[in-house]
mmCIF file with all atom_site columns, C-alpha atoms and ligand atoms in Angstrom:
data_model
loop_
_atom_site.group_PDB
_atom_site.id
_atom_site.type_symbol
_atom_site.label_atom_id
_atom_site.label_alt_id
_atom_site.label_comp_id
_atom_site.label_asym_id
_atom_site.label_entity_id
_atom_site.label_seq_id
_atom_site.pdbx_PDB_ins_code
_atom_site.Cartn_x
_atom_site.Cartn_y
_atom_site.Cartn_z
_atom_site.occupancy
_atom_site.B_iso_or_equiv
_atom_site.pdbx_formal_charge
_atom_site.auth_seq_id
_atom_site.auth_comp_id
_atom_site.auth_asym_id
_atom_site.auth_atom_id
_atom_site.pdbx_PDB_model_num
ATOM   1   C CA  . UNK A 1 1   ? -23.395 -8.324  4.552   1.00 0.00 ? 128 UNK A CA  1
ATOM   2   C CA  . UNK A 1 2   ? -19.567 -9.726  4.588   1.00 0.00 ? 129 UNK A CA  1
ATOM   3   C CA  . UNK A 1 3   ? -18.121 -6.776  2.580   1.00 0.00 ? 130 UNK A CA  1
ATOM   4   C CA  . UNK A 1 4   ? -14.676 -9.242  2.997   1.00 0.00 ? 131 UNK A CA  1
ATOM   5   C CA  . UNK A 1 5   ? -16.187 -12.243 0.405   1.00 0.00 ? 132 UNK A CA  1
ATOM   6   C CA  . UNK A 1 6   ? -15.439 -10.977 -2.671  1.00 0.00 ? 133 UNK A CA  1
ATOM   7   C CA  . UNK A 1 7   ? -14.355 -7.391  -4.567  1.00 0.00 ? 134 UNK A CA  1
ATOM   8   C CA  . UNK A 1 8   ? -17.387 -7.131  -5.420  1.00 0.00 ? 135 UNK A CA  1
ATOM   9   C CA  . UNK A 1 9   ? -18.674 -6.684  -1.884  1.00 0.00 ? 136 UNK A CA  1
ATOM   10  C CA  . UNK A 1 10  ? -15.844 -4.536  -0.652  1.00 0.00 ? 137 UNK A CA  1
ATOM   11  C CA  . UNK A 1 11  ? -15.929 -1.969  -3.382  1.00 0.00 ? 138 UNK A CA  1
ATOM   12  C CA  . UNK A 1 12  ? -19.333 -1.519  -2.696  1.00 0.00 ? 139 UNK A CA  1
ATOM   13  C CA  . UNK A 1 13  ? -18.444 0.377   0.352   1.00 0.00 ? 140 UNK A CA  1
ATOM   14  C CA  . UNK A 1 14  ? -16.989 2.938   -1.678  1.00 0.00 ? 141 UNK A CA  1
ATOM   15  C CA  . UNK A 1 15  ? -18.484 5.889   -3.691  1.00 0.00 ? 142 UNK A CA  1
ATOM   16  C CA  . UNK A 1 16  ? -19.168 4.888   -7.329  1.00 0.00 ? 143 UNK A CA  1
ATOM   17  C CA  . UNK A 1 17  ? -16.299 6.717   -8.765  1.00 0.00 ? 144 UNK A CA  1
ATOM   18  C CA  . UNK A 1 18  ? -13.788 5.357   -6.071  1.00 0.00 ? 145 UNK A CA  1
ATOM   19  C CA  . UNK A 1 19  ? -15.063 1.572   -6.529  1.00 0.00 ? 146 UNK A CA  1
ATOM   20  C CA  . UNK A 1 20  ? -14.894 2.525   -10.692 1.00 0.00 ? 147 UNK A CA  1
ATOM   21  C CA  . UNK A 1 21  ? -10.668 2.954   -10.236 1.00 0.00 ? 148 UNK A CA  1
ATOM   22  C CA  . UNK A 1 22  ? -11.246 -0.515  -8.208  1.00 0.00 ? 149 UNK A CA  1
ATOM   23  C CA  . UNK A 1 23  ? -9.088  -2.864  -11.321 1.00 0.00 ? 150 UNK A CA  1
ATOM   24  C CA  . UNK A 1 24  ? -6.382  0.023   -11.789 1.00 0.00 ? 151 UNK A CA  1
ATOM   25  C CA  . UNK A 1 25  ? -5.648  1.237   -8.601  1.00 0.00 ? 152 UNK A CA  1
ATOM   26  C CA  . UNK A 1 26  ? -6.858  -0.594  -5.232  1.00 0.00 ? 153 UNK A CA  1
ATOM   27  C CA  . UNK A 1 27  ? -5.521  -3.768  -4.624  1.00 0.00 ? 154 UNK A CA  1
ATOM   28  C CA  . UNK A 1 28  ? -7.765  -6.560  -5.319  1.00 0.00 ? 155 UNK A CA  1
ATOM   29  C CA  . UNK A 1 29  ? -8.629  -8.917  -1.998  1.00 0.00 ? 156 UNK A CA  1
ATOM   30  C CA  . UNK A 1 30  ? -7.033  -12.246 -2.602  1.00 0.00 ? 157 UNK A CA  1
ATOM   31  C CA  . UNK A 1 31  ? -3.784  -9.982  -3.125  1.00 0.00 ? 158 UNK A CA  1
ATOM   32  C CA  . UNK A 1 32  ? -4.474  -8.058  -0.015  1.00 0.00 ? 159 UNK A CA  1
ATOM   33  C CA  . UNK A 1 33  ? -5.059  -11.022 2.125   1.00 0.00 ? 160 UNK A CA  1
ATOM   34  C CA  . UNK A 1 34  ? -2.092  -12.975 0.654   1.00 0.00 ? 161 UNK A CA  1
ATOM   35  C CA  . UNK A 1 35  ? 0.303   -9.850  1.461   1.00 0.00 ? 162 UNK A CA  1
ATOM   36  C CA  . UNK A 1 36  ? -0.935  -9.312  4.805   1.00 0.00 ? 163 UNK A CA  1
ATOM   37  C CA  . UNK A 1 37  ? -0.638  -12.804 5.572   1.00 0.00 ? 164 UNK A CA  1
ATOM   38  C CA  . UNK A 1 38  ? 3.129   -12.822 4.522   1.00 0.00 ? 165 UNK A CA  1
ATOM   39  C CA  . UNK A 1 39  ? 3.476   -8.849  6.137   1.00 0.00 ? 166 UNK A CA  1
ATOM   40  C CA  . UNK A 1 40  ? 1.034   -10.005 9.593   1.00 0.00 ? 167 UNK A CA  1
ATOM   41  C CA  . UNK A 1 41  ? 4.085   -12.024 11.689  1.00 0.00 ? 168 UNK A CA  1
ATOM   42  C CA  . UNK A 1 42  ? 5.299   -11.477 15.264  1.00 0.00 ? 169 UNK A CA  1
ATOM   43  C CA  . UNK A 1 43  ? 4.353   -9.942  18.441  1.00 0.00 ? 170 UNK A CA  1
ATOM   44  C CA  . UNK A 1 44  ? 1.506   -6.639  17.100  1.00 0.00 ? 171 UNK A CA  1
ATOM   45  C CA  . UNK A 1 45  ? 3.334   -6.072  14.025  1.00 0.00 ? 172 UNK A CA  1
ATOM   46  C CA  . UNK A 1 46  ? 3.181   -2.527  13.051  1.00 0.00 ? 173 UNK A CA  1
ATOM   47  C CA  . UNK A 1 47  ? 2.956   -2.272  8.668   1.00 0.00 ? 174 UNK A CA  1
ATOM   48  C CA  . UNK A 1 48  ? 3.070   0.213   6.192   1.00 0.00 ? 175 UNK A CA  1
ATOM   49  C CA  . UNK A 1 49  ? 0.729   0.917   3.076   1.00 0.00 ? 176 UNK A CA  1
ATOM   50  C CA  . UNK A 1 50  ? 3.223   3.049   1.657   1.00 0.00 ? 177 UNK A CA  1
ATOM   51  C CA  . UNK A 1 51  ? 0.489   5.041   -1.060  1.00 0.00 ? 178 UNK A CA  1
ATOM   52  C CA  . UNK A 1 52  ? -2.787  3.899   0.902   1.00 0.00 ? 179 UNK A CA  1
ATOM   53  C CA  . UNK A 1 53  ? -5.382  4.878   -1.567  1.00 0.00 ? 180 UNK A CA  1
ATOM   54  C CA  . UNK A 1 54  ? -8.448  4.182   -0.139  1.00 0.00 ? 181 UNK A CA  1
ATOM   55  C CA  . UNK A 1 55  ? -7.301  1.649   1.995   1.00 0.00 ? 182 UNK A CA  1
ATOM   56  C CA  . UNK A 1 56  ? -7.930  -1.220  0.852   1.00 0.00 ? 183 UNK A CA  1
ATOM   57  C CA  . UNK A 1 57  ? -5.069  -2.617  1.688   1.00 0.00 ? 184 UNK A CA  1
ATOM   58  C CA  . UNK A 1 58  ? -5.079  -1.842  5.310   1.00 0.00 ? 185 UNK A CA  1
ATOM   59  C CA  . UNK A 1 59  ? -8.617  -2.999  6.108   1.00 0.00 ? 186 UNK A CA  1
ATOM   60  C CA  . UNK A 1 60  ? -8.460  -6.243  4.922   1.00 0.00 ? 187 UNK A CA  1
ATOM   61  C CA  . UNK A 1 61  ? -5.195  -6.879  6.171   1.00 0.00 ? 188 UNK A CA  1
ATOM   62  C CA  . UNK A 1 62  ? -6.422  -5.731  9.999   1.00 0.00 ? 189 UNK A CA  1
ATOM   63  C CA  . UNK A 1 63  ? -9.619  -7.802  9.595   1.00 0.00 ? 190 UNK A CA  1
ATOM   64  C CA  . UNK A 1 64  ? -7.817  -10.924 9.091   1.00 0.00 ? 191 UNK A CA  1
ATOM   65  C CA  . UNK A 1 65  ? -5.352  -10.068 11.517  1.00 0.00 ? 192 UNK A CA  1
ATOM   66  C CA  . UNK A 1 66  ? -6.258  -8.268  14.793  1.00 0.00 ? 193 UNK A CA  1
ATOM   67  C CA  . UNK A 1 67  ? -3.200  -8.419  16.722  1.00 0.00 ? 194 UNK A CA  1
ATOM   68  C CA  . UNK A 1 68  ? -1.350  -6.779  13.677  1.00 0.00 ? 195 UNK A CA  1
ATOM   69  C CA  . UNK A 1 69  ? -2.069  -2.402  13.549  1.00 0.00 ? 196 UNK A CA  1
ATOM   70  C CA  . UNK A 1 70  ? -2.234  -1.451  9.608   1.00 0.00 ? 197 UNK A CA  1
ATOM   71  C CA  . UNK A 1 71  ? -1.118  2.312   8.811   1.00 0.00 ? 198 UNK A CA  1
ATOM   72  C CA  . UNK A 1 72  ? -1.743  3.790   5.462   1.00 0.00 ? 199 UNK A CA  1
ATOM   73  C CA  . UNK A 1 73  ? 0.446   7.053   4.166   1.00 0.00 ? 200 UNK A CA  1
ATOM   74  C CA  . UNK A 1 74  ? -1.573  8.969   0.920   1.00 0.00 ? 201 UNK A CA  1
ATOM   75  C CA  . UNK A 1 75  ? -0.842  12.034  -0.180  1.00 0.00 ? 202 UNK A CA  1
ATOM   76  C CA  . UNK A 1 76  ? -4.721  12.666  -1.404  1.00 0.00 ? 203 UNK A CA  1
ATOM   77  C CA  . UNK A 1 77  ? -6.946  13.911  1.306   1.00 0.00 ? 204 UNK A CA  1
ATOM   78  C CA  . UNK A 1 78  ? -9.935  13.055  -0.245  1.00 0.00 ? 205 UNK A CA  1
ATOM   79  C CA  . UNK A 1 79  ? -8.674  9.556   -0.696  1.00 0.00 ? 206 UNK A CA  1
ATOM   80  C CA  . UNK A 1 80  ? -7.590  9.463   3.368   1.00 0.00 ? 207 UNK A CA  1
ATOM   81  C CA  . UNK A 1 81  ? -10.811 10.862  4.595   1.00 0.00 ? 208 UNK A CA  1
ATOM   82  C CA  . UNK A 1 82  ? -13.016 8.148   2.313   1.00 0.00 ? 209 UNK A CA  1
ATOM   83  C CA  . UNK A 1 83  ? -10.545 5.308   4.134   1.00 0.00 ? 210 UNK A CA  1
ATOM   84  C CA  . UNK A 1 84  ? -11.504 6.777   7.597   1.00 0.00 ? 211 UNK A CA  1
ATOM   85  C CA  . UNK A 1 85  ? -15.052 6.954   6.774   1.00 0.00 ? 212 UNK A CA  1
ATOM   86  C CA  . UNK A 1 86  ? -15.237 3.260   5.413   1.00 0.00 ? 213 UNK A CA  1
ATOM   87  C CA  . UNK A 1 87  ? -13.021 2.281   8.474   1.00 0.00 ? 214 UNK A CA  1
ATOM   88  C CA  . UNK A 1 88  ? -15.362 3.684   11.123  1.00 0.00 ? 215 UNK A CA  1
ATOM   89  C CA  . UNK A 1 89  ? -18.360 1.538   8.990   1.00 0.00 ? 216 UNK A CA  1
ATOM   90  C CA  . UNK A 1 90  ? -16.521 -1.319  9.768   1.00 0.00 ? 217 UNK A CA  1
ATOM   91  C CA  . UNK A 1 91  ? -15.968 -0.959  13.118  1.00 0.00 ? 218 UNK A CA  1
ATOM   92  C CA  . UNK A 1 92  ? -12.320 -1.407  12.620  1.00 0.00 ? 219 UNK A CA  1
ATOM   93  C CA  . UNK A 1 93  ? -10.139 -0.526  15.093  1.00 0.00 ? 220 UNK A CA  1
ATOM   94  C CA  . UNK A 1 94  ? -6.218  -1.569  14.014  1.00 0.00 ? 221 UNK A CA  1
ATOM   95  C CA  . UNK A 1 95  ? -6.384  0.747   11.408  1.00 0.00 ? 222 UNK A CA  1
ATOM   96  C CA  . UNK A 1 96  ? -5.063  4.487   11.193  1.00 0.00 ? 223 UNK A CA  1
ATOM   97  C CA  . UNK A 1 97  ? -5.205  6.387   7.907   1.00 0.00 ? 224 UNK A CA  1
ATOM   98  C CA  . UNK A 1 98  ? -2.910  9.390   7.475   1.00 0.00 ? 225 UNK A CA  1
ATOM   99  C CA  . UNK A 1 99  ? -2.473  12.737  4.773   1.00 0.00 ? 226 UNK A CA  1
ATOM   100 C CA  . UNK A 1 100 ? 0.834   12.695  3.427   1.00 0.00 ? 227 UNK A CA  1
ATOM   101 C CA  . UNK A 1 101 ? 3.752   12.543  1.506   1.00 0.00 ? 228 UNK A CA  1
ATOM   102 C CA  . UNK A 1 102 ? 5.386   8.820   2.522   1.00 0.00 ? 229 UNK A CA  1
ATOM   103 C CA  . UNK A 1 103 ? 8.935   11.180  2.313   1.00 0.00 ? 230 UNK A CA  1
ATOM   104 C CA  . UNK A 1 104 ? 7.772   12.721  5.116   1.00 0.00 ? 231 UNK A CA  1
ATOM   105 C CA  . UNK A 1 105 ? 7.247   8.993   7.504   1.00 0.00 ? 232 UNK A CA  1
ATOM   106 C CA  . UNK A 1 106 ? 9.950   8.110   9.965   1.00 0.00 ? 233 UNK A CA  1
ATOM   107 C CA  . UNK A 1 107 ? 10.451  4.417   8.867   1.00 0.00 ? 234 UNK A CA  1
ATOM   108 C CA  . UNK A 1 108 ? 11.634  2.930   11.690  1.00 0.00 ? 235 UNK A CA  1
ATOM   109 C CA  . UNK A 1 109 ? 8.328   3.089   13.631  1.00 0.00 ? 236 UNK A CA  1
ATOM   110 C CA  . UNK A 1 110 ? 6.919   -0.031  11.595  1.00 0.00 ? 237 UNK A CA  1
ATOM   111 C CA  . UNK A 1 111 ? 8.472   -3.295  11.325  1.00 0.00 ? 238 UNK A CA  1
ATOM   112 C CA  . UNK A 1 112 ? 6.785   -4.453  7.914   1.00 0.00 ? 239 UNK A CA  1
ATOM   113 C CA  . UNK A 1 113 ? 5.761   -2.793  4.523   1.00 0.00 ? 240 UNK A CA  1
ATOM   114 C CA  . UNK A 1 114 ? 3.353   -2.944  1.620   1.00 0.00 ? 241 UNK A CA  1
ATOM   115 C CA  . UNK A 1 115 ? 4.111   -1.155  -1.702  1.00 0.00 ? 242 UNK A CA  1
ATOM   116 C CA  . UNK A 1 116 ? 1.348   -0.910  -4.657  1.00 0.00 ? 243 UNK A CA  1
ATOM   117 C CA  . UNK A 1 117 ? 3.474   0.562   -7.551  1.00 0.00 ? 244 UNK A CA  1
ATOM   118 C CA  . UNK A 1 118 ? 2.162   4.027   -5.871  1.00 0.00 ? 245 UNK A CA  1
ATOM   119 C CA  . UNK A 1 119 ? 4.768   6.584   -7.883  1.00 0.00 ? 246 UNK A CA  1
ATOM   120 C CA  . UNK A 1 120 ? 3.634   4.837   -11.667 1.00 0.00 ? 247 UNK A CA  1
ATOM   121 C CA  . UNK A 1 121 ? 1.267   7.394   -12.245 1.00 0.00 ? 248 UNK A CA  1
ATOM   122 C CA  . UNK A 1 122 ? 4.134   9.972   -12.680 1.00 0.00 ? 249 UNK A CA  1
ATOM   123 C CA  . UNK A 1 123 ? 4.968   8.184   -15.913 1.00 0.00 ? 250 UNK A CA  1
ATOM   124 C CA  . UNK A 1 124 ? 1.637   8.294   -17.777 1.00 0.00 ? 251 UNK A CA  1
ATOM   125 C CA  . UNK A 1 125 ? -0.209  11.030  -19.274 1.00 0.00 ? 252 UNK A CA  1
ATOM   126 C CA  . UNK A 1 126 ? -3.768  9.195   -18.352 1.00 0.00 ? 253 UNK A CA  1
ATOM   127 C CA  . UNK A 1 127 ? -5.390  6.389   -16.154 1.00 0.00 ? 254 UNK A CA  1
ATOM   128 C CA  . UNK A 1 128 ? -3.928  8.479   -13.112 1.00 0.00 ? 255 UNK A CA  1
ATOM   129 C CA  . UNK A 1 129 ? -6.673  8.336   -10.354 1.00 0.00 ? 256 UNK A CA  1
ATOM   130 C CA  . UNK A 1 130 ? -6.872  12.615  -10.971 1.00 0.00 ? 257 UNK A CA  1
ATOM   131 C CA  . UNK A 1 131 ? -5.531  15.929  -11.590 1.00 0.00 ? 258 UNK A CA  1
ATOM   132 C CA  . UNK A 1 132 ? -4.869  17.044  -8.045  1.00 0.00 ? 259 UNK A CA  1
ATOM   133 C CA  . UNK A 1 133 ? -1.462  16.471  -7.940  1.00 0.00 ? 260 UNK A CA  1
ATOM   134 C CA  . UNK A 1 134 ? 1.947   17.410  -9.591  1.00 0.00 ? 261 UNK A CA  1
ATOM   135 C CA  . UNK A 1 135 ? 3.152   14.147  -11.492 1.00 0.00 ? 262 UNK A CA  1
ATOM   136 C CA  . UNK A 1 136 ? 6.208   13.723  -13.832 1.00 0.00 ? 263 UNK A CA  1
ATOM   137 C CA  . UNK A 1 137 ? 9.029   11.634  -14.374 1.00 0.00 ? 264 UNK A CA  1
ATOM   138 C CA  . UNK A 1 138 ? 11.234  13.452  -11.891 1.00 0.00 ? 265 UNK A CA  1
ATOM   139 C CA  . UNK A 1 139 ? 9.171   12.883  -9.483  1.00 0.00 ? 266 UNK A CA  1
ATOM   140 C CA  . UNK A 1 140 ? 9.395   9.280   -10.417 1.00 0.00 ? 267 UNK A CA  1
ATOM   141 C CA  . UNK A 1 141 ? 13.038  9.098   -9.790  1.00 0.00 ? 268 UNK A CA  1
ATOM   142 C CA  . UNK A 1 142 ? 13.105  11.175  -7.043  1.00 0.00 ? 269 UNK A CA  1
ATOM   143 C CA  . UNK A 1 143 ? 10.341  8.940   -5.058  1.00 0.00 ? 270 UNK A CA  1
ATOM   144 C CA  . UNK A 1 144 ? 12.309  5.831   -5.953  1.00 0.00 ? 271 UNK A CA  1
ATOM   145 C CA  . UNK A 1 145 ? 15.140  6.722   -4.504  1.00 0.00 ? 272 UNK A CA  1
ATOM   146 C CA  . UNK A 1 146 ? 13.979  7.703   -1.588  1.00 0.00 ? 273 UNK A CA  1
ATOM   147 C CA  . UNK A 1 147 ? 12.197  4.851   -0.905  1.00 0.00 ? 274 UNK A CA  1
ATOM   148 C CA  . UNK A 1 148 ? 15.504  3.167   -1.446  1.00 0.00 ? 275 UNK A CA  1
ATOM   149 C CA  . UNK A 1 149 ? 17.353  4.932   0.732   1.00 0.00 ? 276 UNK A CA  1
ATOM   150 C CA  . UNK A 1 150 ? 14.449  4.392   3.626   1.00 0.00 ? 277 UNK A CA  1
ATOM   151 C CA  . UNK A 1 151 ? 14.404  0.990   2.884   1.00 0.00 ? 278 UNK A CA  1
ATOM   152 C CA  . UNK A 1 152 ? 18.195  0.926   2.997   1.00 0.00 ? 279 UNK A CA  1
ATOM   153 C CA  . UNK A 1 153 ? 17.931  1.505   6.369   1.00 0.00 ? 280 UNK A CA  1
ATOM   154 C CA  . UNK A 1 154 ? 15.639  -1.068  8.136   1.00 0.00 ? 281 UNK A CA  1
ATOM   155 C CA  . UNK A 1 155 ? 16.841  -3.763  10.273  1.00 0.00 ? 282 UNK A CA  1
ATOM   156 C CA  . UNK A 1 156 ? 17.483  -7.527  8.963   1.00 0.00 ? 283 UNK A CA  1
ATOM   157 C CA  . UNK A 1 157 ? 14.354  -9.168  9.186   1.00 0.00 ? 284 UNK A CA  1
ATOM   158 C CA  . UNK A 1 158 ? 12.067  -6.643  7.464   1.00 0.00 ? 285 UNK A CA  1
ATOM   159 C CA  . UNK A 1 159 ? 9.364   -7.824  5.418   1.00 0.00 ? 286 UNK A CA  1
ATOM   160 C CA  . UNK A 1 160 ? 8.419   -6.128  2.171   1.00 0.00 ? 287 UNK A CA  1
ATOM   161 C CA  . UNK A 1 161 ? 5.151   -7.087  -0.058  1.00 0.00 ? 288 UNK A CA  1
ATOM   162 C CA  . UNK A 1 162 ? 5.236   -5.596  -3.508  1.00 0.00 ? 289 UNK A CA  1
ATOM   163 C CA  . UNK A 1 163 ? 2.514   -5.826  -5.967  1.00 0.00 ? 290 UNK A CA  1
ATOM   164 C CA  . UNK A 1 164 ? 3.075   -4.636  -9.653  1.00 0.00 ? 291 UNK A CA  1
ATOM   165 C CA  . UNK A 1 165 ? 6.556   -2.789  -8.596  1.00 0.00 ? 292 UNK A CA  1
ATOM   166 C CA  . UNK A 1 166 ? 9.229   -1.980  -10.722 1.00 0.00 ? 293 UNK A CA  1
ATOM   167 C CA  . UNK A 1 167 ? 11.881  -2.764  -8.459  1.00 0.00 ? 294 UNK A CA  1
ATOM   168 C CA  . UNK A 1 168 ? 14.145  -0.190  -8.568  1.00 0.00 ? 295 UNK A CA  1
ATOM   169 C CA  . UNK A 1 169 ? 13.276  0.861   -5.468  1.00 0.00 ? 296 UNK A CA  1
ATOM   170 C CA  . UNK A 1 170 ? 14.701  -2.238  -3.911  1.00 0.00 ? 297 UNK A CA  1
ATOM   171 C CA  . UNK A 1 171 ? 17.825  -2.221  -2.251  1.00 0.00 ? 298 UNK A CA  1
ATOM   172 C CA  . UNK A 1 172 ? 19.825  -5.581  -2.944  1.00 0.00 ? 299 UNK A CA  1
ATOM   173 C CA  . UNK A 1 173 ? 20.035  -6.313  0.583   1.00 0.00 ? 300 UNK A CA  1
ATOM   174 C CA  . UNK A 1 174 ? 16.382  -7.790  0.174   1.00 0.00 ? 301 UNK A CA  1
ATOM   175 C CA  . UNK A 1 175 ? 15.935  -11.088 -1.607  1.00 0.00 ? 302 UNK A CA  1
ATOM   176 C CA  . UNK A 1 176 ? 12.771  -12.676 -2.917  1.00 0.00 ? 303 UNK A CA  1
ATOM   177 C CA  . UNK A 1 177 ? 11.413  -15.465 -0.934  1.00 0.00 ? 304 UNK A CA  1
ATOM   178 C CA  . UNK A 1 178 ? 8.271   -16.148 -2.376  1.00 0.00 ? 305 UNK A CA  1
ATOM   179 C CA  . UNK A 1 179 ? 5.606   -14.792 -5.418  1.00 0.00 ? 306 UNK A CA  1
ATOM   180 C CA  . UNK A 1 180 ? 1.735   -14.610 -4.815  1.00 0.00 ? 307 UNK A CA  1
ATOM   181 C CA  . UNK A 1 181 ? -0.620  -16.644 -6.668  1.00 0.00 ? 308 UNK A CA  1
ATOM   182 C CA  . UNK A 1 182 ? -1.135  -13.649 -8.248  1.00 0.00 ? 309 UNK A CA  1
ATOM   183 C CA  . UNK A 1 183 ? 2.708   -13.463 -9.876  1.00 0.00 ? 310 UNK A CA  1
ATOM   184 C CA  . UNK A 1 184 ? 2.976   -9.741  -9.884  1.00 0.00 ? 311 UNK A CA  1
ATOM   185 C CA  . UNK A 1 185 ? 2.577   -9.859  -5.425  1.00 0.00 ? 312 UNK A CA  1
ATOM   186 C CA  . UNK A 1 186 ? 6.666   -10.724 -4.191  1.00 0.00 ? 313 UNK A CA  1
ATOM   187 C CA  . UNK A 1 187 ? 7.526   -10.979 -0.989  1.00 0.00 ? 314 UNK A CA  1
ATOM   188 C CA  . UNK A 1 188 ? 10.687  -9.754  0.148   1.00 0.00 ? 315 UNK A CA  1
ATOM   189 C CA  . UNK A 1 189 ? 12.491  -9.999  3.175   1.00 0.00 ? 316 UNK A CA  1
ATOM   190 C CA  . UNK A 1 190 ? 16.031  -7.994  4.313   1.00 0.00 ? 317 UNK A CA  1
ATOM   191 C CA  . UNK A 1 191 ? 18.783  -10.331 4.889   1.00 0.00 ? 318 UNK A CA  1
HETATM 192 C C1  . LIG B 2 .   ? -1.846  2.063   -6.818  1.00 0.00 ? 445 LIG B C1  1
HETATM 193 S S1  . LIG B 2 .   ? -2.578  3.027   -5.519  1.00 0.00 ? 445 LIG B S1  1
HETATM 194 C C2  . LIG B 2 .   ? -2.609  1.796   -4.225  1.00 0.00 ? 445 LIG B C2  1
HETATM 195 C C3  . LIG B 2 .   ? -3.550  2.101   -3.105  1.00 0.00 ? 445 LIG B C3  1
HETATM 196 C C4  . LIG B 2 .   ? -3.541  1.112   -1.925  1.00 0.00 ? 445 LIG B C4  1
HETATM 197 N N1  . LIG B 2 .   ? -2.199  0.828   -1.477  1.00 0.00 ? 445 LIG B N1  1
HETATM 198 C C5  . LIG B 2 .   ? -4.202  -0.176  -2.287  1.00 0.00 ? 445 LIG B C5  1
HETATM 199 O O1  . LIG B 2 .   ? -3.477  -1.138  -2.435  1.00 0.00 ? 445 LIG B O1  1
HETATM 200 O O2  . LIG B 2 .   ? -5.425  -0.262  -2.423  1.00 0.00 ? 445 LIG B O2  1
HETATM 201 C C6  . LIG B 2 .   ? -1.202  4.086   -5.066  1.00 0.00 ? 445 LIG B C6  1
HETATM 202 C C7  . LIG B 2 .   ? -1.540  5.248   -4.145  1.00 0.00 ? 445 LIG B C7  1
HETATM 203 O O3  . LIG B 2 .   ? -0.303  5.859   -3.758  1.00 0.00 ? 445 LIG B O3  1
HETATM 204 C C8  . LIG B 2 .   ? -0.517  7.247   -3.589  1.00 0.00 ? 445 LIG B C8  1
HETATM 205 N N2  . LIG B 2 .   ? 0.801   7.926   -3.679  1.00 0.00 ? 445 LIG B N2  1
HETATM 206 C C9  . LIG B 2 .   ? 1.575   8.084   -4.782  1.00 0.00 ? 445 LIG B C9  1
HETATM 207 N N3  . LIG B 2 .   ? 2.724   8.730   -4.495  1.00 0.00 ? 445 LIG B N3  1
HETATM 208 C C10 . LIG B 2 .   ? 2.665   9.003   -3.146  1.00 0.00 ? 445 LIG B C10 1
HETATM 209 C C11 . LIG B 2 .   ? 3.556   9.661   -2.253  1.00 0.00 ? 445 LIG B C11 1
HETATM 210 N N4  . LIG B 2 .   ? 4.713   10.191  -2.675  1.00 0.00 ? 445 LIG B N4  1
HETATM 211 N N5  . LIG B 2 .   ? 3.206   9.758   -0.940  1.00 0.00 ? 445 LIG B N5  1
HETATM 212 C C12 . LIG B 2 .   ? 2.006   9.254   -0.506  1.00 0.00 ? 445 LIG B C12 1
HETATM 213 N N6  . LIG B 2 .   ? 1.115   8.622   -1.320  1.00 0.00 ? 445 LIG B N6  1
HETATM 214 C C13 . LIG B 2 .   ? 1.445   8.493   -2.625  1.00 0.00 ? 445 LIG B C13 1
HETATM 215 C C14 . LIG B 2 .   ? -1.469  7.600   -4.722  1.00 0.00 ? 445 LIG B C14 1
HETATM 216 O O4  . LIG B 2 .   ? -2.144  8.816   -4.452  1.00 0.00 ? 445 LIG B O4  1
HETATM 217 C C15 . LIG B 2 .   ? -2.377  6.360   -4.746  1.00 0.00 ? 445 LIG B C15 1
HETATM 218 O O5  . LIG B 2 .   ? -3.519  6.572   -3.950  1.00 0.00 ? 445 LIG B O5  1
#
């Protein structure tokens, strides 16, 4: 079966009440494949899923780009250990998945990002993917800025993809260059 046709396919991979949170929460695969297109440049590009999920993200960016290595950061466990499992299925190889809070990543050690509106679910009371973890509005703020600062700090050249984002997180030292088909994916590069 090509689990990489359609959503329909890849969500199958996951447990029911993973593939369920599919339309809110995982990105869908004509977004993931347009990202990791725009992310997926140079010599074995290292990139970021900063807020992995699942990820989604990551494994259909590294099958349609093998010379590229796709890390995921996510703060749920059970989320990173279904990613590893599904990874393994696959037979993927240019993938790592890692527990974590993103605060806690050293930047610098990847040369492109992707960023899925991961710190929303601190503003709403319901829709968030569960209970397991402290959300609120301060944590909002404080996870926006320091992804700002981080991203502050990257060389010129750095690629962002965002999909659904706010934007205050952006420093204003990265400009859009392009939107997805989907018009809520912008790419972003630092000047
Ligand atoms: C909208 S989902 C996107 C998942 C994945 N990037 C994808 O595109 O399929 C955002 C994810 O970010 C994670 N997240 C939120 N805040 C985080 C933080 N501070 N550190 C690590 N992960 C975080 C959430 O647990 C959630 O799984």
């Amino acid at each position: 079966m090509d689990f990489f046709s359609s959503d329909q396919q890849f969500d199958q991979l996951y447990p029911r009440a993973i593939s369920a949170l599919a339309s809110r929460h995982w990105t869908p695969l004509s977004v993931a494949k347009e990202a990791a297109d725009f992310l997926a440049v140079g010599t074995n590009p290292r990139i970021l899923d900063i807020g992995s999920g699942v990820g989604k993200f990551c494994m259909i960016g590294a099958r349609f780009h093998p010379h590229a290595v796709f890390t995921g950061i996510e703060q749920r466990e059970s989320l990173t250990q279904i990613a590893q499992s599904i990874e393994q299925q696959l037979g993927l190889n240019n993938t790592q998945f890692l527990t974590g809070n993103f605060t806690e990543i050293d930047f610098t050690q990847f040369h492109h990002f992707y960023f899925y509106n991961a710190f929303y679910e601190n503003l709403i009371d319901n829709d968030s993917i569960d209970q397991t973890i402290d959300q609120s509005p301060e944590l909002f703020n404080l996870y926006n800025r320091k992804l700002y600062k981080q991203l502050k700090k990257l060389p010129a050249g750095t690629r962002i993809a965002t999909f659904h984002s706010s934007e205050n997180e952006m420093p204003s030292s990265y400009q859009v260059v392009g939107v997805g088909t989907n018009e809520d994916l912008k790419f972003w590069i630092k000047l």
